[in-house]
Amino acid sequence: MGAAAGMVVFFLLYGTSTLHPTYDAWILNGYDEWDIQQHYAGWVLFRNSHWAFPLGLADTIAAPDGTVISFTDSIPWVSIFFKALRGVLPSTFQWFGWYTLFCFAMQGAAGALLCARGQAKTGAGALVFSTLGGLLFVMLPTLWERAFRHTALASQWLFLLALYAFLEYRQNLHSGTAKFPWAMPVLAFLAVGIHPYFLPLVMMCALLAAVELGRQKKAWGRAALQFAASLAAAVVGGVLCGAIGSGTGASRSGYGDYSMNLNALINPTSRGGYTWSRLYQVMPQQPGQYDGFNYLGLGVLALITAALLFSLRRVVRCPQNTKTWWHRNGPVFAACVFLTLFAVSNKIYWGNTGIELPLPAKLLELCGIFRSSGRMFYLVAACMVVYAVYTLRDRLPGRYAVLVLALFVGVQAFDLSAAAQQKRQKFADPINATVVNNDQTASLGAGHTQLLAAGEVREDRLRLLAILAGKQGLATNLDIAVSGSHPAAAASRADTAARLAAGQYDPTAVYVTTDGTTWENWQAVFAGDDSLNFFVADSCYFMVPAV
C-alpha cells in the first residue's frame, strides 16, 4: 500500500507524459536547471558506446579517451541494464520517468515498512497507519526537490531500506533470531552504482548494525567482518561500474560551499523557485546552499514537535525508561550528530550570519569526496521522522494514532500544495525549440561517425549538443562529465579548431561551434568546396561534409 501511495503522489505531481519512453522533449526543456540534460546525454551516448571494462565506460563521451557515466550521473546500473537491451530499444528511448516513478513507489514502500515494524496490532488499522506513514515519507520535500532535477538523488529508498534493515537486525539480535544482514551489502552495491552520495548513508546503517552486534553479543570480530562485507560489496560495485578506480581522483574542491544552512529545516527555498510552504517564508542562505535543501514540511515539523513533547513528558514521569531508550539508541544518535556536523560543514551559517572554521588541507581534500555535504542530512531527517512516528504510535491508542497521523499528513499536503501545483504546471509548459529537435539536424548521423566541437562551446548548448550526438549515433569530443579531467578531449577540441583553420577536415565528422565568427571563417577557408553544408540551428553553427 505504501508503494501505491507513492505512485499516486507521482501521478499527481507529474502526470503521465514522462512515462512515454519515446517522448524526450520534456528533457530538452531542462528541469529547474540543466542537470537532467546531462544525465540524458550520458545515457544516449553510453548506449552507442562499445562494451568495455569498467561496464560504465563510454568511449563516445569526451572522445577519444571517453569517461564513465558515474561522472555524468546517468545512474550506471540502469544505463548498463538498458544498454544490454539496446538491440530491441527504439531509436529514442528515455527511462527517467519510469525510474522516478519506481523511486516514489519504493519511497512509499520503505516508509510503510519502517512505520509498520514493531506494531502491537495487525489488521486494517495497522495497515492504514503504515500506509499513512509511507505517504508521509513520499511527501518529504527532499524527494520532490530532487526528482527530475537530479534523478539519481531521488533514490532515497536506498538509505530508507538500509535504516529498516538495521532496525530489524537490532531487534532480531535482542530476540536471538538475527541472521547475517544481507540487505546491507546488496544496498551498498546498488548505492555506488546509482549515486555514490548514498553510499555513506547506507554504510552508516551497516556500521550501526555491526556496532549492535558488538554491543549485544560482544562479537566485535564478527562485527568487523560484517561491516567489511558491505564495504567490499561497495568496492566491487564501484569497480564494475567505474565509480572507483577510473583513474580520476574522487575529491573535488568546494567542501562547505554546498553545505546545509542551520535554517534549512524551516527554510523553504530551493532551485526552481517553488513555494514549498504555505506558512514559512523563504530565508537567506549562502549561494551554494541551495544544494543543502532540507526543508521538512509543516506536517513533519509539527509531528516531530508533538513527539518531543511526548518524550519530555516521559522524561519527567519515567526517567528509567528514558535511560533505557538512550542506551538503546545512543549509537544512532551519535551517527546523526556526525552526519549533521558533516552536512553543516566548517562553514557554519544561520542565513547570512556565520563563521568559517579553518581545516587542514588534507582533511578538506578528504571531505571533498562528498563536497555537497547537505545531502548527508537526508538520513538524519529519516531518523527524525521514524522517531516521531514511533513515539506517536506508542503514546496514543491505535485508532487515535491513525487519526492524528492522518492529520499531520494532511497538514503536510496543505503546506506543499502550492509546490505540487507548480510542479504539475512544468509539464504543461511549451516544449523549447532546440538544436536537438531542429529539422536541419535530424539526419546528421547518416554517413558520419563523430560530432566534433572546434574549441569550447557555450555552456547552455553543451549538453544539448551531446544529446544530439547520442541520438544521431555519433561519438563526440564534448565533455559533459562533472568529475575528473579529460585532457585528450580538450586537446581534440583545440586540434579540431586548428585543423579547420588550416583547411583540413575529416569527411566522416560533423563540425560544430557556438561562435559565429569562427563559423564565418570556416566558410571563407572552404569557399570553393561545394561538398560542405553550412547552417545554423539554435545558435549552434555547423559544417557538415556531404556523404
Coordinates of C-alpha atoms in Angstrom, one line a residue:
M1 CA 0.0 0.0 0.0
G2 CA 2.9 2.3 0.7
A3 CA 4.2 1.8 -2.9
A4 CA 0.7 2.5 -4.2
A5 CA 0.6 5.8 -2.2
G6 CA 4.0 6.7 -3.7
M7 CA 2.7 6.1 -7.2
V8 CA -0.4 8.2 -6.6
V9 CA 1.7 11.1 -5.4
F10 CA 3.9 10.8 -8.5
F11 CA 0.9 11.0 -10.9
L12 CA -0.5 14.0 -9.0
L13 CA 2.8 15.8 -9.3
Y14 CA 4.0 14.9 -12.8
G15 CA 1.1 13.3 -14.7
T16 CA 2.0 10.5 -17.2
S17 CA 3.8 12.3 -20.0
T18 CA 7.3 11.4 -18.7
L19 CA 6.3 7.7 -18.8
H20 CA 6.3 7.6 -22.6
P21 CA 9.7 6.1 -23.4
T22 CA 10.0 7.6 -26.9
Y23 CA 9.0 11.1 -25.7
D24 CA 12.0 13.0 -24.6
A25 CA 11.1 16.6 -25.5
W26 CA 10.4 17.4 -21.8
I27 CA 14.0 16.6 -21.1
L28 CA 15.2 19.2 -23.7
N29 CA 13.4 21.9 -21.6
G30 CA 15.6 21.1 -18.6
Y31 CA 14.1 20.8 -15.2
D32 CA 14.9 23.7 -12.8
E33 CA 18.4 23.6 -14.3
W34 CA 20.4 21.7 -16.9
D35 CA 21.3 18.6 -14.9
I36 CA 18.7 16.3 -16.4
Q37 CA 20.0 17.1 -19.9
Q38 CA 23.5 16.0 -18.7
H39 CA 22.0 12.7 -17.3
Y40 CA 20.1 12.0 -20.5
A41 CA 23.1 12.9 -22.7
G42 CA 25.2 10.5 -20.7
W43 CA 22.7 7.7 -21.4
V44 CA 22.1 8.3 -25.1
L45 CA 25.9 8.5 -25.7
F46 CA 26.6 5.5 -23.5
R47 CA 24.0 3.2 -25.3
N48 CA 26.1 3.7 -28.5
S49 CA 29.4 3.0 -26.9
H50 CA 31.5 -0.2 -27.2
W51 CA 31.3 -2.6 -24.3
A52 CA 34.4 -2.3 -22.2
F53 CA 35.6 -2.5 -18.6
P54 CA 34.5 -0.9 -16.4
L55 CA 31.0 -1.6 -17.6
G56 CA 30.1 2.1 -17.2
L57 CA 32.8 3.3 -19.6
A58 CA 31.5 5.3 -22.6
D59 CA 34.1 5.9 -25.3
T60 CA 31.6 8.1 -27.1
I61 CA 31.8 10.8 -24.5
A62 CA 34.8 13.1 -24.2
A63 CA 36.4 11.2 -27.1
P64 CA 38.9 9.9 -27.8
D65 CA 39.5 8.5 -24.3
G66 CA 35.9 8.5 -23.0
T67 CA 34.7 8.7 -19.5
V68 CA 32.5 6.7 -17.1
I69 CA 28.8 7.5 -16.7
S70 CA 29.1 7.8 -13.0
F71 CA 30.6 11.2 -13.8
T72 CA 27.5 12.2 -15.8
D73 CA 25.2 11.0 -13.1
S74 CA 23.4 8.8 -15.6
I75 CA 22.6 6.0 -13.0
P76 CA 25.1 3.4 -14.2
W77 CA 23.2 0.3 -13.1
V78 CA 20.0 1.4 -15.0
S79 CA 22.0 2.6 -18.0
I80 CA 24.0 -0.7 -18.2
F81 CA 20.8 -2.7 -18.0
F82 CA 19.2 -0.9 -20.9
K83 CA 22.4 -0.8 -22.9
A84 CA 22.3 -4.6 -22.8
L85 CA 18.8 -4.3 -24.4
R86 CA 19.8 -1.7 -27.0
G87 CA 19.2 -4.1 -29.9
V88 CA 15.5 -4.1 -29.2
L89 CA 15.0 -0.5 -28.0
P90 CA 13.5 2.2 -30.2
S91 CA 15.9 4.9 -31.5
T92 CA 14.6 7.4 -29.0
F93 CA 14.3 5.8 -25.5
Q94 CA 14.3 7.6 -22.2
W95 CA 13.6 5.7 -18.9
F96 CA 13.9 8.7 -16.5
G97 CA 10.1 8.9 -16.0
W98 CA 9.7 5.2 -15.1
Y99 CA 12.7 5.3 -12.9
T100 CA 11.4 8.2 -10.9
L101 CA 8.0 6.5 -10.6
F102 CA 9.9 3.5 -9.2
C103 CA 11.7 5.8 -6.7
F104 CA 8.3 7.2 -5.5
A105 CA 6.9 3.7 -5.2
M106 CA 10.0 2.4 -3.3
Q107 CA 10.0 5.5 -1.0
G108 CA 6.4 4.8 -0.1
A109 CA 7.1 1.1 0.4
A110 CA 10.2 1.7 2.5
G111 CA 8.4 4.3 4.6
A112 CA 5.5 2.0 5.2
L113 CA 7.8 -0.8 6.2
L114 CA 9.5 1.5 8.7
C115 CA 6.2 2.6 10.1
A116 CA 4.8 -0.9 10.3
R117 CA 7.6 -2.6 12.2
G118 CA 7.0 -3.2 15.9
Q119 CA 3.3 -2.6 15.8
A120 CA 1.5 -4.4 18.6
K121 CA -1.6 -5.0 16.5
T122 CA -2.3 -6.1 13.0
G123 CA -5.4 -5.7 10.8
A124 CA -6.9 -2.8 8.9
G125 CA -5.9 -0.1 11.5
A126 CA -2.2 -1.2 11.3
L127 CA -2.3 -1.2 7.5
V128 CA -3.8 2.3 7.4
F129 CA -1.2 3.6 9.9
S130 CA 1.7 2.2 7.9
T131 CA 0.3 3.4 4.6
L132 CA -0.1 6.9 6.1
G133 CA 3.5 6.6 7.3
G134 CA 4.6 5.7 3.8
L135 CA 2.7 8.6 2.4
L136 CA 4.4 10.9 4.8
F137 CA 7.8 9.7 3.6
V138 CA 6.7 10.2 0.0
M139 CA 5.8 13.8 0.9
L140 CA 9.2 14.7 2.2
P141 CA 10.2 17.8 0.2
T142 CA 13.7 16.5 -0.4
L143 CA 12.3 13.7 -2.6
W144 CA 10.2 16.1 -4.6
E145 CA 13.0 18.6 -5.0
R146 CA 15.4 16.0 -6.4
A147 CA 13.1 14.2 -8.7
F148 CA 13.8 15.0 -12.3
R149 CA 16.2 17.9 -11.3
H150 CA 18.7 15.3 -10.2
T151 CA 17.0 11.9 -10.9
A152 CA 19.6 9.7 -9.3
L153 CA 19.2 11.6 -6.0
A154 CA 15.5 10.7 -5.9
S155 CA 16.8 7.2 -5.0
Q156 CA 16.3 7.9 -1.3
W157 CA 14.7 4.5 -0.8
L158 CA 18.3 3.1 -0.6
F159 CA 19.0 4.5 2.8
L160 CA 15.4 4.1 4.0
L161 CA 15.7 0.3 3.3
A162 CA 19.1 0.3 5.0
L163 CA 17.6 2.0 8.0
Y164 CA 14.8 -0.6 8.1
A165 CA 17.3 -3.4 7.8
F166 CA 19.3 -2.0 10.7
L167 CA 16.3 -1.6 13.0
E168 CA 15.1 -5.2 12.1
Y169 CA 18.6 -6.6 12.7
R170 CA 18.9 -4.8 16.0
Q171 CA 15.5 -6.2 17.1
N172 CA 16.4 -9.7 16.0
L173 CA 19.7 -9.6 17.9
H174 CA 17.8 -8.8 21.0
S175 CA 15.4 -11.7 20.4
G176 CA 18.2 -14.1 19.4
T177 CA 16.9 -14.6 15.9
A178 CA 19.4 -12.4 14.0
K179 CA 20.9 -13.7 10.8
F180 CA 23.6 -12.0 8.6
P181 CA 22.0 -8.8 7.3
W182 CA 22.4 -9.5 3.6
A183 CA 20.5 -6.3 2.7
M184 CA 23.5 -4.2 3.7
P185 CA 26.0 -5.4 1.1
V186 CA 23.2 -5.5 -1.5
L187 CA 22.2 -1.9 -0.8
A188 CA 25.9 -0.8 -0.7
F189 CA 26.5 -2.5 -4.1
L190 CA 23.4 -0.7 -5.5
A191 CA 24.2 2.7 -4.0
V192 CA 27.6 3.1 -5.5
G193 CA 26.2 2.4 -9.0
I194 CA 23.1 4.6 -8.6
H195 CA 24.6 7.6 -6.9
P196 CA 27.8 7.5 -4.7
Y197 CA 26.4 10.1 -2.3
F198 CA 24.0 7.5 -0.9
L199 CA 26.9 5.1 -0.2
P200 CA 27.9 6.8 3.1
L201 CA 24.3 6.8 4.3
V202 CA 23.9 3.1 3.6
M203 CA 27.3 2.4 5.1
M204 CA 26.4 4.3 8.2
C205 CA 23.4 1.9 8.7
A206 CA 25.8 -1.0 8.1
L207 CA 28.1 0.4 10.7
L208 CA 25.3 0.7 13.2
A209 CA 24.3 -2.9 12.6
A210 CA 27.9 -4.0 13.2
V211 CA 28.1 -1.9 16.4
E212 CA 24.9 -3.5 17.6
L213 CA 26.4 -7.0 17.0
G214 CA 29.4 -6.0 19.0
R215 CA 27.4 -4.4 21.8
Q216 CA 24.8 -7.1 22.3
K217 CA 26.8 -10.2 21.6
K218 CA 30.3 -8.9 22.4
A219 CA 31.3 -10.3 19.0
W220 CA 33.4 -7.4 17.8
G221 CA 35.4 -9.6 15.4
R222 CA 32.3 -10.8 13.6
A223 CA 31.0 -7.2 13.6
A224 CA 34.1 -6.0 11.8
L225 CA 33.8 -8.8 9.2
Q226 CA 30.1 -8.0 8.8
F227 CA 30.9 -4.3 8.1
A228 CA 33.8 -5.3 5.8
A229 CA 31.4 -7.4 3.7
S230 CA 29.3 -4.3 3.0
L231 CA 32.4 -2.3 2.2
A232 CA 33.7 -5.0 -0.1
A233 CA 30.4 -5.1 -1.9
A234 CA 30.6 -1.3 -2.4
V235 CA 34.1 -1.6 -3.8
V236 CA 33.2 -4.4 -6.2
G237 CA 30.2 -2.4 -7.4
G238 CA 32.3 0.7 -7.8
V239 CA 35.0 -1.0 -9.8
L240 CA 32.4 -2.7 -12.0
C241 CA 30.5 0.5 -12.9
G242 CA 33.6 2.7 -12.9
A243 CA 32.8 4.9 -9.9
I244 CA 36.0 3.5 -8.3
G245 CA 39.4 3.0 -10.0
S246 CA 38.7 5.0 -13.1
G247 CA 42.0 6.9 -12.8
T248 CA 40.3 10.1 -11.6
G249 CA 40.5 11.4 -8.0
A250 CA 37.2 11.3 -6.1
S251 CA 37.8 14.5 -4.3
R252 CA 36.6 17.9 -5.6
S253 CA 37.2 21.4 -4.2
G254 CA 34.4 23.3 -2.6
Y255 CA 33.6 21.4 0.6
G256 CA 31.4 23.7 2.6
D257 CA 30.1 25.7 -0.4
Y258 CA 27.2 23.2 -0.9
S259 CA 26.5 22.6 2.8
M260 CA 23.4 22.8 4.9
N261 CA 22.4 26.1 6.4
L262 CA 21.4 25.9 10.0
N263 CA 18.0 27.3 9.0
A264 CA 17.5 24.5 6.4
L265 CA 14.8 22.6 8.2
I266 CA 12.4 25.6 8.2
N267 CA 13.7 27.4 5.1
P268 CA 11.5 26.5 2.1
T269 CA 13.9 27.6 -0.7
S270 CA 15.4 25.6 -3.5
R271 CA 16.3 25.6 -7.2
G272 CA 13.2 26.3 -9.3
G273 CA 11.7 28.9 -7.0
Y274 CA 8.9 26.7 -5.8
T275 CA 6.6 27.8 -3.0
W276 CA 7.5 24.9 -0.6
S277 CA 5.5 26.2 2.3
R278 CA 2.1 27.9 2.9
L279 CA 3.4 29.2 6.2
Y280 CA 7.2 29.6 6.3
Q281 CA 8.8 32.4 4.4
V282 CA 12.0 32.0 2.4
M283 CA 15.1 32.8 4.5
P284 CA 18.5 33.9 3.3
Q285 CA 21.3 31.4 2.8
Q286 CA 24.8 31.2 1.3
P287 CA 24.9 31.0 -2.6
G288 CA 25.7 27.3 -2.9
Q289 CA 23.5 26.1 -0.1
Y290 CA 20.6 25.5 -2.4
D291 CA 22.0 22.0 -2.6
G292 CA 21.7 21.7 1.1
F293 CA 17.9 21.9 0.8
N294 CA 16.4 20.0 3.8
Y295 CA 13.0 21.7 4.4
L296 CA 10.9 19.1 6.2
G297 CA 7.4 20.5 5.7
L298 CA 4.9 21.8 8.2
G299 CA 3.3 18.5 8.8
V300 CA 6.6 16.7 9.6
L301 CA 7.8 19.6 11.8
A302 CA 4.5 19.5 13.7
L303 CA 4.8 15.7 14.1
I304 CA 8.3 16.0 15.4
T305 CA 7.3 18.8 17.8
A306 CA 4.5 16.7 19.2
A307 CA 6.8 13.7 19.6
L308 CA 9.3 15.8 21.5
L309 CA 6.5 17.0 23.9
F310 CA 5.5 13.4 24.5
S311 CA 9.1 12.5 25.1
L312 CA 9.6 15.4 27.6
R313 CA 6.6 14.2 29.5
R314 CA 8.0 10.7 29.6
V315 CA 11.4 12.1 30.9
V316 CA 9.6 13.6 33.8
R317 CA 7.3 10.7 34.6
C318 CA 9.5 7.7 33.7
P319 CA 13.2 8.6 33.9
Q320 CA 14.3 5.0 34.0
N321 CA 12.6 4.3 30.7
T322 CA 14.3 7.3 29.3
K323 CA 17.7 5.9 30.3
T324 CA 16.9 2.7 28.6
W325 CA 15.9 4.5 25.4
W326 CA 19.1 6.4 25.3
H327 CA 21.2 3.3 25.9
R328 CA 19.4 1.5 23.0
N329 CA 19.6 4.5 20.6
G330 CA 22.8 6.1 21.7
P331 CA 24.8 4.9 18.6
V332 CA 22.0 6.1 16.3
F333 CA 22.1 9.5 18.0
A334 CA 25.9 9.7 17.6
A335 CA 25.6 8.8 13.9
C336 CA 23.0 11.5 13.4
V337 CA 25.2 14.1 15.2
F338 CA 28.2 13.2 13.0
L339 CA 26.1 13.3 9.8
T340 CA 24.6 16.7 10.8
L341 CA 28.1 18.2 11.6
F342 CA 29.3 16.9 8.2
A343 CA 26.3 18.3 6.5
V344 CA 26.7 21.8 8.1
S345 CA 30.5 21.6 7.3
N346 CA 33.1 24.0 8.6
K347 CA 31.1 26.9 7.1
I348 CA 28.5 27.3 9.8
Y349 CA 25.8 29.8 8.9
W350 CA 22.3 30.8 10.0
G351 CA 21.1 32.7 7.0
N352 CA 24.0 35.0 6.0
T353 CA 25.5 35.2 9.5
G354 CA 28.1 32.7 10.4
I355 CA 31.7 31.6 10.8
E356 CA 34.2 29.6 8.8
L357 CA 36.4 27.2 10.7
P358 CA 39.8 26.5 9.2
L359 CA 40.5 22.9 8.5
P360 CA 43.8 21.2 7.4
A361 CA 44.2 20.9 3.7
K362 CA 44.3 17.1 3.8
L363 CA 41.0 17.0 5.8
L364 CA 39.4 19.3 3.3
E365 CA 40.5 17.1 0.5
L366 CA 39.0 14.1 2.2
C367 CA 35.7 15.8 2.9
G368 CA 35.7 17.0 -0.8
I369 CA 34.8 13.4 -1.8
F370 CA 31.3 14.4 -0.7
R371 CA 31.6 18.1 -1.1
S372 CA 27.8 18.5 -1.5
S373 CA 27.6 17.8 2.2
G374 CA 24.0 18.9 2.8
R375 CA 22.8 15.6 1.3
M376 CA 24.2 13.7 4.3
F377 CA 21.3 15.1 6.4
Y378 CA 18.8 13.0 4.5
L379 CA 19.3 10.0 6.8
V380 CA 19.1 12.2 9.9
A381 CA 15.7 13.6 8.7
A382 CA 14.5 10.0 8.1
C383 CA 15.5 9.0 11.6
M384 CA 13.7 12.1 13.0
V385 CA 10.5 11.0 11.1
V386 CA 10.8 7.4 12.3
Y387 CA 11.3 8.6 15.9
A388 CA 8.3 10.9 15.7
V389 CA 6.0 8.2 14.2
Y390 CA 7.1 5.6 16.7
T391 CA 6.6 8.0 19.6
L392 CA 3.1 8.9 18.4
R393 CA 2.2 5.2 17.9
D394 CA 3.4 4.2 21.3
R395 CA 1.7 7.1 23.2
L396 CA -1.7 7.0 21.7
P397 CA -4.3 4.2 21.4
G398 CA -4.4 2.7 17.9
R399 CA -7.4 4.5 16.3
Y400 CA -6.3 7.8 17.7
A401 CA -2.7 7.3 16.5
V402 CA -4.2 6.7 13.0
L403 CA -6.3 9.9 13.2
V404 CA -3.5 12.1 14.5
L405 CA -1.0 10.8 11.9
A406 CA -3.7 11.4 9.2
L407 CA -4.0 15.0 10.5
F408 CA -0.2 15.5 10.2
V409 CA -0.2 14.0 6.7
G410 CA -3.0 16.4 5.8
V411 CA -1.0 19.4 7.1
Q412 CA 2.0 18.3 5.1
A413 CA -0.1 18.0 2.0
F414 CA -1.5 21.5 2.5
D415 CA 1.9 23.0 3.2
L416 CA 3.3 21.5 -0.1
S417 CA 0.2 22.1 -2.2
A418 CA 1.5 25.2 -3.9
A419 CA 4.7 23.5 -4.9
A420 CA 2.7 20.5 -6.1
Q421 CA 0.7 22.8 -8.4
Q422 CA 3.8 24.4 -9.7
K423 CA 5.4 21.1 -10.5
R424 CA 2.3 20.0 -12.4
Q425 CA 2.4 23.2 -14.4
K426 CA 6.0 22.5 -15.5
F427 CA 4.8 19.7 -17.8
A428 CA 2.1 22.0 -19.3
D429 CA 4.8 24.4 -20.5
P430 CA 5.5 24.5 -24.2
I431 CA 8.5 22.5 -25.5
N432 CA 11.5 24.6 -26.4
A433 CA 12.9 24.6 -29.9
T434 CA 16.4 23.3 -29.5
V435 CA 19.3 22.1 -31.7
V436 CA 18.2 18.5 -30.9
N437 CA 14.7 18.8 -32.4
N438 CA 15.6 21.0 -35.3
D439 CA 14.8 19.8 -38.8
Q440 CA 18.2 20.6 -40.1
T441 CA 19.9 18.3 -37.5
A442 CA 17.5 15.4 -38.0
S443 CA 19.8 13.3 -40.2
L444 CA 23.3 14.3 -39.1
G445 CA 24.2 10.7 -38.2
A446 CA 23.8 9.5 -41.8
G447 CA 27.2 8.7 -43.1
H448 CA 29.1 10.3 -40.2
T449 CA 30.7 8.9 -37.1
Q450 CA 31.6 11.9 -34.9
L451 CA 30.3 15.3 -33.8
L452 CA 33.5 17.3 -33.2
A453 CA 33.5 20.7 -31.4
A454 CA 36.1 23.1 -32.6
G455 CA 37.2 24.8 -29.4
E456 CA 34.9 25.3 -26.4
V457 CA 31.1 25.7 -26.8
R458 CA 28.6 27.7 -24.9
E459 CA 27.6 26.2 -21.5
D460 CA 23.9 26.4 -22.3
R461 CA 24.4 24.4 -25.5
L462 CA 26.9 21.9 -24.3
R463 CA 24.5 19.2 -23.0
L464 CA 22.0 19.7 -25.8
L465 CA 24.8 19.1 -28.4
A466 CA 25.8 16.0 -26.5
I467 CA 22.2 14.7 -26.6
L468 CA 22.1 15.5 -30.4
A469 CA 25.3 13.4 -30.8
G470 CA 24.0 10.5 -28.9
K471 CA 20.6 10.5 -30.7
Q472 CA 22.4 10.6 -34.0
G473 CA 24.7 7.7 -33.1
L474 CA 27.8 9.9 -33.1
A475 CA 30.7 9.9 -30.8
T476 CA 31.8 13.4 -29.6
N477 CA 34.7 15.2 -28.0
L478 CA 32.3 17.3 -25.9
D479 CA 33.0 16.8 -22.2
I480 CA 29.8 16.7 -20.1
A481 CA 31.3 14.9 -17.1
V482 CA 31.0 16.7 -13.8
S483 CA 34.0 14.9 -12.3
G484 CA 37.5 14.2 -13.5
S485 CA 39.7 15.8 -16.1
H486 CA 39.7 14.7 -19.8
P487 CA 42.8 16.3 -21.4
A488 CA 42.5 14.2 -24.5
A489 CA 39.1 15.6 -25.3
A490 CA 40.2 19.1 -24.6
A491 CA 43.2 18.5 -26.9
S492 CA 40.8 17.1 -29.6
R493 CA 38.7 20.3 -29.5
A494 CA 41.7 22.5 -29.8
D495 CA 43.2 20.3 -32.6
T496 CA 39.9 20.3 -34.4
A497 CA 39.8 24.1 -34.4
A498 CA 43.4 24.3 -35.7
R499 CA 42.9 21.7 -38.5
L500 CA 39.8 23.6 -39.7
A501 CA 41.7 26.9 -39.7
A502 CA 44.4 25.2 -41.8
G503 CA 41.8 23.9 -44.3
Q504 CA 41.7 20.3 -43.2
Y505 CA 38.7 18.2 -42.2
D506 CA 37.5 14.6 -41.8
P507 CA 34.6 13.8 -44.2
T508 CA 33.1 11.4 -41.6
A509 CA 32.8 14.1 -39.0
V510 CA 30.2 16.8 -38.3
Y511 CA 31.7 20.0 -37.0
V512 CA 30.1 22.5 -34.6
T513 CA 30.9 25.7 -32.9
T514 CA 28.9 28.3 -30.9
D515 CA 31.0 31.2 -32.2
G516 CA 29.6 32.9 -35.2
T517 CA 32.9 34.5 -36.2
T518 CA 34.6 31.1 -36.2
W519 CA 31.9 29.7 -38.4
E520 CA 32.3 32.5 -40.9
N521 CA 36.0 31.8 -41.0
W522 CA 35.2 28.2 -41.9
Q523 CA 33.1 29.4 -44.8
A524 CA 36.0 31.6 -46.0
V525 CA 38.6 28.9 -45.7
F526 CA 36.4 26.3 -47.6
A527 CA 34.8 28.7 -50.0
G528 CA 35.5 26.5 -53.0
D529 CA 34.3 23.2 -51.5
D530 CA 30.8 22.5 -52.7
S531 CA 30.6 19.3 -50.7
L532 CA 30.2 21.2 -47.4
N533 CA 26.9 22.3 -46.0
F534 CA 26.9 25.2 -43.6
F535 CA 23.8 26.0 -41.4
V536 CA 22.8 27.4 -38.1
A537 CA 20.4 25.8 -35.6
D538 CA 19.6 27.2 -32.1
S539 CA 22.7 29.4 -32.1
C540 CA 24.9 26.4 -33.0
Y541 CA 26.9 26.7 -36.2
F542 CA 27.5 23.6 -38.2
M543 CA 29.8 22.4 -41.1
V544 CA 28.6 19.1 -42.5
P545 CA 30.5 17.2 -45.2
A546 CA 28.3 15.6 -47.8
V547 CA 28.0 11.8 -47.8

